[in-house]
PDB file of C-alpha atoms and ligand atoms in Angstrom:
ATOM      1  CA  MET A  10     -15.024  53.357   3.704  1.00  0.00           C
ATOM      2  CA  ALA A  11     -15.492  50.043   5.534  1.00  0.00           C
ATOM      3  CA  LYS A  12     -14.258  46.895   3.837  1.00  0.00           C
ATOM      4  CA  ILE A  13     -15.398  43.320   4.153  1.00  0.00           C
ATOM      5  CA  PRO A  14     -13.009  41.948   6.782  1.00  0.00           C
ATOM      6  CA  LEU A  15     -10.372  39.455   5.808  1.00  0.00           C
ATOM      7  CA  TYR A  16     -10.472  36.176   7.694  1.00  0.00           C
ATOM      8  CA  LYS A  17      -9.735  36.710  11.412  1.00  0.00           C
ATOM      9  CA  PRO A  18      -8.083  33.610  12.911  1.00  0.00           C
ATOM     10  CA  ASP A  19     -10.210  32.433  15.818  1.00  0.00           C
ATOM     11  CA  LEU A  20     -10.228  28.637  15.511  1.00  0.00           C
ATOM     12  CA  VAL A  21      -8.922  26.187  18.072  1.00  0.00           C
ATOM     13  CA  ILE A  22      -8.789  22.953  16.055  1.00  0.00           C
ATOM     14  CA  ILE A  23      -8.740  19.875  18.250  1.00  0.00           C
ATOM     15  CA  ILE A  24      -7.534  16.687  16.590  1.00  0.00           C
ATOM     16  CA  SER A  25      -8.049  13.499  18.528  1.00  0.00           C
ATOM     17  CA  GLY A  26      -8.197   9.779  17.955  1.00  0.00           C
ATOM     18  CA  PRO A  27      -6.388   6.595  18.952  1.00  0.00           C
ATOM     19  CA  SER A  28      -2.630   6.468  19.294  1.00  0.00           C
ATOM     20  CA  GLY A  29      -1.370   5.057  15.996  1.00  0.00           C
ATOM     21  CA  SER A  30      -4.141   6.579  13.898  1.00  0.00           C
ATOM     22  CA  GLY A  31      -1.575   8.787  12.158  1.00  0.00           C
ATOM     23  CA  LYS A  32      -2.510  12.168  13.641  1.00  0.00           C
ATOM     24  CA  SER A  33       1.057  13.468  14.082  1.00  0.00           C
ATOM     25  CA  THR A  34       2.209  12.695  10.543  1.00  0.00           C
ATOM     26  CA  VAL A  35      -0.861  14.382   9.075  1.00  0.00           C
ATOM     27  CA  ILE A  36      -0.640  17.461  11.352  1.00  0.00           C
ATOM     28  CA  ASP A  37       3.069  17.914  10.572  1.00  0.00           C
ATOM     29  CA  ALA A  38       2.299  17.823   6.826  1.00  0.00           C
ATOM     30  CA  LEU A  39      -0.709  20.128   7.300  1.00  0.00           C
ATOM     31  CA  CYS A  40       1.261  22.776   9.234  1.00  0.00           C
ATOM     32  CA  LYS A  41       4.114  22.606   6.702  1.00  0.00           C
ATOM     33  CA  ALA A  42       1.670  23.194   3.860  1.00  0.00           C
ATOM     34  CA  ASP A  43      -0.319  25.971   5.540  1.00  0.00           C
ATOM     35  CA  ASP A  44       1.371  28.754   7.496  1.00  0.00           C
ATOM     36  CA  THR A  45      -1.933  30.106   8.809  1.00  0.00           C
ATOM     37  CA  LEU A  46      -1.931  27.219  11.319  1.00  0.00           C
ATOM     38  CA  ARG A  47       0.141  26.931  14.495  1.00  0.00           C
ATOM     39  CA  GLU A  48       0.524  23.625  16.293  1.00  0.00           C
ATOM     40  CA  SER A  49       0.373  23.787  20.062  1.00  0.00           C
ATOM     41  CA  VAL A  50       3.315  22.193  21.927  1.00  0.00           C
ATOM     42  CA  SER A  51       2.003  20.179  24.860  1.00  0.00           C
ATOM     43  CA  VAL A  52       3.556  19.544  28.248  1.00  0.00           C
ATOM     44  CA  THR A  53       4.146  15.881  29.158  1.00  0.00           C
ATOM     45  CA  THR A  54       5.737  13.810  31.900  1.00  0.00           C
ATOM     46  CA  ARG A  55       6.480  11.070  29.341  1.00  0.00           C
ATOM     47  CA  LYS A  56      10.194  10.445  28.664  1.00  0.00           C
ATOM     48  CA  PRO A  57      11.377  11.779  25.262  1.00  0.00           C
ATOM     49  CA  ARG A  58      11.753   9.250  22.437  1.00  0.00           C
ATOM     50  CA  PRO A  59      15.172   9.193  20.730  1.00  0.00           C
ATOM     51  CA  ASN A  60      14.151  11.545  17.900  1.00  0.00           C
ATOM     52  CA  GLU A  61      12.131  13.979  20.057  1.00  0.00           C
ATOM     53  CA  VAL A  62      13.292  17.490  20.945  1.00  0.00           C
ATOM     54  CA  ASP A  63      12.259  19.399  24.068  1.00  0.00           C
ATOM     55  CA  GLY A  64      10.243  22.501  23.168  1.00  0.00           C
ATOM     56  CA  VAL A  65       9.535  21.177  19.670  1.00  0.00           C
ATOM     57  CA  ASP A  66       7.708  17.855  20.068  1.00  0.00           C
ATOM     58  CA  TYR A  67       6.734  18.458  23.697  1.00  0.00           C
ATOM     59  CA  HIS A  68       7.777  20.378  26.744  1.00  0.00           C
ATOM     60  CA  PHE A  69       9.162  17.411  28.687  1.00  0.00           C
ATOM     61  CA  ARG A  70       8.674  18.054  32.389  1.00  0.00           C
ATOM     62  CA  SER A  71       8.830  16.186  35.702  1.00  0.00           C
ATOM     63  CA  LYS A  72       5.642  15.206  37.504  1.00  0.00           C
ATOM     64  CA  SER A  73       6.188  17.921  40.113  1.00  0.00           C
ATOM     65  CA  GLU A  74       6.634  20.615  37.443  1.00  0.00           C
ATOM     66  CA  PHE A  75       3.458  19.378  35.763  1.00  0.00           C
ATOM     67  CA  LYS A  76       1.579  19.531  39.063  1.00  0.00           C
ATOM     68  CA  LYS A  77       2.802  23.097  39.560  1.00  0.00           C
ATOM     69  CA  HIS A  78       1.215  24.021  36.205  1.00  0.00           C
ATOM     70  CA  ILE A  79      -2.054  22.448  37.405  1.00  0.00           C
ATOM     71  CA  GLN A  80      -1.989  24.430  40.661  1.00  0.00           C
ATOM     72  CA  GLN A  81      -1.238  27.651  38.802  1.00  0.00           C
ATOM     73  CA  GLY A  82      -4.218  27.071  36.485  1.00  0.00           C
ATOM     74  CA  SER A  83      -1.930  27.195  33.424  1.00  0.00           C
ATOM     75  CA  PHE A  84      -3.661  24.361  31.549  1.00  0.00           C
ATOM     76  CA  LEU A  85      -6.570  24.646  29.160  1.00  0.00           C
ATOM     77  CA  GLU A  86      -6.932  20.878  29.640  1.00  0.00           C
ATOM     78  CA  TRP A  87      -4.835  18.039  30.932  1.00  0.00           C
ATOM     79  CA  ALA A  88      -5.238  14.259  31.250  1.00  0.00           C
ATOM     80  CA  GLU A  89      -3.513  11.084  32.261  1.00  0.00           C
ATOM     81  CA  TYR A  90      -2.793   8.713  29.372  1.00  0.00           C
ATOM     82  CA  GLY A  91      -1.003   5.374  29.602  1.00  0.00           C
ATOM     83  CA  GLY A  92       0.543   6.265  32.985  1.00  0.00           C
ATOM     84  CA  ASN A  93       1.843   9.710  31.890  1.00  0.00           C
ATOM     85  CA  LEU A  94       0.378  13.209  32.139  1.00  0.00           C
ATOM     86  CA  TYR A  95      -0.248  15.431  29.106  1.00  0.00           C
ATOM     87  CA  GLY A  96      -1.567  18.989  29.031  1.00  0.00           C
ATOM     88  CA  THR A  97      -2.195  22.003  26.798  1.00  0.00           C
ATOM     89  CA  LEU A  98      -1.036  25.360  28.157  1.00  0.00           C
ATOM     90  CA  LYS A  99      -3.497  28.248  27.809  1.00  0.00           C
ATOM     91  CA  SER A 100      -0.493  30.323  26.673  1.00  0.00           C
ATOM     92  CA  GLU A 101      -0.324  28.194  23.482  1.00  0.00           C
ATOM     93  CA  ILE A 102      -3.756  29.489  22.430  1.00  0.00           C
ATOM     94  CA  VAL A 103      -2.702  33.075  23.196  1.00  0.00           C
ATOM     95  CA  ALA A 104       0.508  32.588  21.153  1.00  0.00           C
ATOM     96  CA  ALA A 105      -1.519  31.409  18.135  1.00  0.00           C
ATOM     97  CA  ARG A 106      -3.816  34.459  18.370  1.00  0.00           C
ATOM     98  CA  GLU A 107      -0.837  36.809  18.681  1.00  0.00           C
ATOM     99  CA  ALA A 108       0.713  35.185  15.602  1.00  0.00           C
ATOM    100  CA  ARG A 109      -2.676  35.659  13.848  1.00  0.00           C
ATOM    101  CA  LYS A 110      -2.954  31.916  13.245  1.00  0.00           C
ATOM    102  CA  ASP A 111      -5.482  29.217  14.040  1.00  0.00           C
ATOM    103  CA  ALA A 112      -4.312  26.843  16.769  1.00  0.00           C
ATOM    104  CA  ILE A 113      -4.058  23.086  16.213  1.00  0.00           C
ATOM    105  CA  LEU A 114      -4.068  20.760  19.210  1.00  0.00           C
ATOM    106  CA  GLU A 115      -3.250  17.057  18.911  1.00  0.00           C
ATOM    107  CA  ILE A 116      -4.630  15.568  22.113  1.00  0.00           C
ATOM    108  CA  GLU A 117      -6.267  12.428  23.463  1.00  0.00           C
ATOM    109  CA  VAL A 118     -10.034  12.194  23.883  1.00  0.00           C
ATOM    110  CA  LYS A 119     -10.461  12.988  27.637  1.00  0.00           C
ATOM    111  CA  GLY A 120      -8.644  16.297  27.133  1.00  0.00           C
ATOM    112  CA  ALA A 121     -10.707  17.072  24.014  1.00  0.00           C
ATOM    113  CA  LEU A 122     -13.921  16.584  25.978  1.00  0.00           C
ATOM    114  CA  GLN A 123     -12.707  18.987  28.663  1.00  0.00           C
ATOM    115  CA  ILE A 124     -12.331  21.687  26.000  1.00  0.00           C
ATOM    116  CA  LYS A 125     -15.795  20.829  24.628  1.00  0.00           C
ATOM    117  CA  SER A 126     -17.340  22.010  27.878  1.00  0.00           C
ATOM    118  CA  GLN A 127     -15.525  25.352  27.886  1.00  0.00           C
ATOM    119  CA  ASP A 128     -16.388  28.683  26.305  1.00  0.00           C
ATOM    120  CA  LEU A 129     -13.251  29.789  24.442  1.00  0.00           C
ATOM    121  CA  SER A 130     -14.704  33.051  23.094  1.00  0.00           C
ATOM    122  CA  PRO A 131     -13.564  35.097  21.279  1.00  0.00           C
ATOM    123  CA  ALA A 132     -12.035  31.869  19.880  1.00  0.00           C
ATOM    124  CA  ARG A 133     -14.189  28.885  18.841  1.00  0.00           C
ATOM    125  CA  SER A 134     -13.397  25.199  18.930  1.00  0.00           C
ATOM    126  CA  LEU A 135     -13.625  22.629  16.165  1.00  0.00           C
ATOM    127  CA  PHE A 136     -13.371  18.901  16.947  1.00  0.00           C
ATOM    128  CA  ILE A 137     -11.930  16.399  14.450  1.00  0.00           C
ATOM    129  CA  PHE A 138     -11.609  12.672  15.147  1.00  0.00           C
ATOM    130  CA  PHE A 139      -9.147  10.367  13.362  1.00  0.00           C
ATOM    131  CA  ILE A 140     -10.177   6.804  12.770  1.00  0.00           C
ATOM    132  CA  PRO A 141      -7.785   4.123  11.560  1.00  0.00           C
ATOM    133  CA  PRO A 142      -8.908   1.866   8.672  1.00  0.00           C
ATOM    134  CA  SER A 143      -9.127  -1.063  11.097  1.00  0.00           C
ATOM    135  CA  PHE A 144      -8.066  -2.180  14.561  1.00  0.00           C
ATOM    136  CA  ALA A 145      -5.512  -4.496  12.958  1.00  0.00           C
ATOM    137  CA  THR A 146      -3.924  -1.521  11.145  1.00  0.00           C
ATOM    138  CA  LEU A 147      -3.724   0.365  14.412  1.00  0.00           C
ATOM    139  CA  GLU A 148      -1.961  -2.551  16.056  1.00  0.00           C
ATOM    140  CA  LYS A 149       0.407  -2.914  13.091  1.00  0.00           C
ATOM    141  CA  ARG A 150       1.305   0.803  13.154  1.00  0.00           C
ATOM    142  CA  LEU A 151       2.011   0.818  16.873  1.00  0.00           C
ATOM    143  CA  ARG A 152       4.112  -2.333  16.577  1.00  0.00           C
ATOM    144  CA  ARG A 153       6.061  -0.968  13.600  1.00  0.00           C
ATOM    145  CA  ARG A 154       7.047   2.343  15.176  1.00  0.00           C
ATOM    146  CA  LYS A 155       8.652   0.501  18.137  1.00  0.00           C
ATOM    147  CA  THR A 156       8.174   3.427  20.541  1.00  0.00           C
ATOM    148  CA  GLU A 157       6.380   1.420  23.256  1.00  0.00           C
ATOM    149  CA  SER A 158       6.961  -1.820  25.113  1.00  0.00           C
ATOM    150  CA  GLU A 159       4.441  -4.590  24.502  1.00  0.00           C
ATOM    151  CA  THR A 160       2.661  -3.774  27.777  1.00  0.00           C
ATOM    152  CA  GLU A 161       2.410  -0.077  26.868  1.00  0.00           C
ATOM    153  CA  ARG A 162       1.249  -0.946  23.344  1.00  0.00           C
ATOM    154  CA  ASN A 163      -1.514  -3.168  24.713  1.00  0.00           C
ATOM    155  CA  LYS A 164      -2.532  -0.392  27.093  1.00  0.00           C
ATOM    156  CA  ARG A 165      -2.792   2.027  24.120  1.00  0.00           C
ATOM    157  CA  LEU A 166      -4.895  -0.463  22.140  1.00  0.00           C
ATOM    158  CA  ALA A 167      -7.289  -0.893  25.072  1.00  0.00           C
ATOM    159  CA  ILE A 168      -7.578   2.909  25.421  1.00  0.00           C
ATOM    160  CA  ALA A 169      -8.250   3.159  21.658  1.00  0.00           C
ATOM    161  CA  LYS A 170     -11.394   1.030  22.009  1.00  0.00           C
ATOM    162  CA  SER A 171     -12.864   3.341  24.655  1.00  0.00           C
ATOM    163  CA  GLU A 172     -11.789   6.447  22.732  1.00  0.00           C
ATOM    164  CA  ILE A 173     -13.637   5.403  19.576  1.00  0.00           C
ATOM    165  CA  LEU A 174     -16.881   5.308  21.573  1.00  0.00           C
ATOM    166  CA  GLU A 175     -16.581   9.072  22.148  1.00  0.00           C
ATOM    167  CA  ILE A 176     -16.635   9.964  18.427  1.00  0.00           C
ATOM    168  CA  LYS A 177     -20.234  11.204  18.873  1.00  0.00           C
ATOM    169  CA  HIS A 178     -18.890  14.335  20.633  1.00  0.00           C
ATOM    170  CA  PHE A 179     -16.818  15.401  17.617  1.00  0.00           C
ATOM    171  CA  ASN A 180     -17.804  17.585  14.641  1.00  0.00           C
ATOM    172  CA  TYR A 181     -15.912  15.781  11.864  1.00  0.00           C
ATOM    173  CA  TRP A 182     -14.202  12.468  11.285  1.00  0.00           C
ATOM    174  CA  ILE A 183     -11.199  11.655   9.151  1.00  0.00           C
ATOM    175  CA  SER A 184     -10.426   8.215   7.835  1.00  0.00           C
ATOM    176  CA  ASN A 185      -6.664   7.913   7.575  1.00  0.00           C
ATOM    177  CA  PRO A 186      -5.653   5.018   5.331  1.00  0.00           C
ATOM    178  CA  GLU A 187      -2.130   3.607   5.297  1.00  0.00           C
ATOM    179  CA  ASN A 188       0.490   5.498   3.262  1.00  0.00           C
ATOM    180  CA  ALA A 189      -1.867   8.288   2.184  1.00  0.00           C
ATOM    181  CA  PRO A 190      -1.507  11.174   4.653  1.00  0.00           C
ATOM    182  CA  GLN A 191      -2.150  13.626   1.818  1.00  0.00           C
ATOM    183  CA  HIS A 192      -5.756  12.452   1.683  1.00  0.00           C
ATOM    184  CA  ALA A 193      -6.283  13.373   5.335  1.00  0.00           C
ATOM    185  CA  VAL A 194      -4.407  16.671   4.900  1.00  0.00           C
ATOM    186  CA  GLN A 195      -6.722  17.688   2.061  1.00  0.00           C
ATOM    187  CA  GLN A 196      -9.800  16.667   4.032  1.00  0.00           C
ATOM    188  CA  ILE A 197      -8.774  18.798   7.027  1.00  0.00           C
ATOM    189  CA  GLN A 198      -7.945  21.738   4.738  1.00  0.00           C
ATOM    190  CA  ALA A 199     -11.454  21.503   3.296  1.00  0.00           C
ATOM    191  CA  ILE A 200     -13.006  21.457   6.764  1.00  0.00           C
ATOM    192  CA  ILE A 201     -10.965  24.506   7.849  1.00  0.00           C
ATOM    193  CA  THR A 202     -11.896  26.407   4.689  1.00  0.00           C
ATOM    194  CA  ALA A 203     -15.581  25.743   5.357  1.00  0.00           C
ATOM    195  CA  GLU A 204     -15.314  26.787   9.006  1.00  0.00           C
ATOM    196  CA  ARG A 205     -13.542  30.006   8.047  1.00  0.00           C
ATOM    197  CA  SER A 206     -16.456  30.851   5.762  1.00  0.00           C
ATOM    198  CA  ARG A 207     -19.076  30.605   8.488  1.00  0.00           C
ATOM    199  CA  ILE A 208     -21.266  33.668   8.831  1.00  0.00           C
ATOM    200  CA  ASP A 209     -20.845  35.301  12.238  1.00  0.00           C
ATOM    201  CA  THR A 210     -22.123  38.454  13.908  1.00  0.00           C
ATOM    202  CA  GLN A 211     -18.930  40.357  13.270  1.00  0.00           C
ATOM    203  CA  LEU A 212     -19.253  39.794   9.520  1.00  0.00           C
ATOM    204  CA  ILE A 213     -22.924  40.789   9.541  1.00  0.00           C
ATOM    205  CA  GLU A 214     -22.132  44.036  11.441  1.00  0.00           C
ATOM    206  CA  VAL A 215     -19.624  45.050   8.782  1.00  0.00           C
ATOM    207  CA  ILE A 216     -21.498  43.822   5.752  1.00  0.00           C
ATOM    208  CA  THR A 217     -24.926  45.316   6.339  1.00  0.00           C
ATOM    209  CA  PRO A 218     -23.877  49.005   6.358  1.00  0.00           C
ATOM    210  CA  LEU A 219     -21.626  48.313   3.381  1.00  0.00           C
ATOM    211  CA  LEU A 220     -24.626  47.178   1.404  1.00  0.00           C
ATOM    212  CA  GLY A 221     -26.775  50.054   2.658  1.00  0.00           C
ATOM    213  CA  VAL A 222     -29.176  47.716   4.436  1.00  0.00           C
ATOM    214  CA  ASP A 223     -31.164  49.073   7.362  1.00  0.00           C
ATOM    215  CA  THR A 224     -31.281  46.439  10.137  1.00  0.00           C
ATOM    216  CA  SER A 225     -33.055  48.635  12.705  1.00  0.00           C
ATOM    217  CA  ASP A 226     -36.273  46.599  12.606  1.00  0.00           C
TER     218      ASP A 226
HETATM  219  P1  5GP B 325       2.340  10.120  22.735  1.00  0.00           P
HETATM  220  O1  5GP B 325       2.866   9.578  24.011  1.00  0.00           O
HETATM  221  O2  5GP B 325       2.132   9.049  21.699  1.00  0.00           O
HETATM  222  O3  5GP B 325       3.124  11.297  22.225  1.00  0.00           O
HETATM  223  O4  5GP B 325       0.872  10.699  23.074  1.00  0.00           O
HETATM  224  C1  5GP B 325      -0.082   9.892  23.729  1.00  0.00           C
HETATM  225  C2  5GP B 325      -1.426  10.545  23.584  1.00  0.00           C
HETATM  226  O5  5GP B 325      -1.438  11.804  24.275  1.00  0.00           O
HETATM  227  C3  5GP B 325      -1.793  10.832  22.127  1.00  0.00           C
HETATM  228  O6  5GP B 325      -3.155  10.452  21.909  1.00  0.00           O
HETATM  229  C4  5GP B 325      -1.656  12.344  22.041  1.00  0.00           C
HETATM  230  O7  5GP B 325      -2.546  12.897  21.102  1.00  0.00           O
HETATM  231  C5  5GP B 325      -2.060  12.746  23.454  1.00  0.00           C
HETATM  232  N1  5GP B 325      -1.603  14.102  23.817  1.00  0.00           N
HETATM  233  C6  5GP B 325      -0.544  14.781  23.381  1.00  0.00           C
HETATM  234  N2  5GP B 325      -0.526  16.028  23.913  1.00  0.00           N
HETATM  235  C7  5GP B 325      -1.624  16.115  24.716  1.00  0.00           C
HETATM  236  C8  5GP B 325      -2.165  17.140  25.547  1.00  0.00           C
HETATM  237  O8  5GP B 325      -1.658  18.270  25.646  1.00  0.00           O
HETATM  238  N3  5GP B 325      -3.305  16.867  26.217  1.00  0.00           N
HETATM  239  C9  5GP B 325      -3.918  15.659  26.129  1.00  0.00           C
HETATM  240  N4  5GP B 325      -5.053  15.505  26.822  1.00  0.00           N
HETATM  241  N5  5GP B 325      -3.452  14.662  25.363  1.00  0.00           N
HETATM  242  C10 5GP B 325      -2.297  14.892  24.668  1.00  0.00           C
END
């Protein structure tokens, strides 16, 4: 006898927002707390920071290797950000499906908008935008983490202003206050739970015969 299907992972969750809005910290905590999620590892031409590991934080590649990926059509999306290239490999989405997990992508806004215009079926995309409590907080966070020179930091702050204008293309927003990543983690978990409970055609096809309902007319 047919059974109501358990949740079938099909989400590609895109998390975007200004550099310094706290996306990485929240996503790390989220993926640690929930093993039904798999974070995509991006390719970048940026140099690794002292604490970053190749294959874990990013696939760190040369510009020519990155361009080869572009020519081979390996990217779901890619974009230039602050003078470096960043891209999501299509194989990362396949790997999440094979692991029966939902994929999480932490990417900047131009890349997110490229995915918005694509049909990912049988997967479906979900767009979440992080906003910092204030511009001053953003500046303070970027300054404190000491990962960029002053010129690079100013570039990131200028990009942040244009990114915030694109929030209208996203489905959900997250306010990420200082020192409270757990708040954002819980909010994203609630969004994911709601999305997983959406009624889709596959569920209807299984449920109607189970209930003995005739849908022929
Ligand atoms: P960072 O240099 O601070 O690691 O990342 C700079 C920006 O690039 C961040 O906004 C980050 O979310 C974004 N980013 C990371 N991976 C990707 C990617 O695969 N594609 C795009 N478009 N942006 C990415």
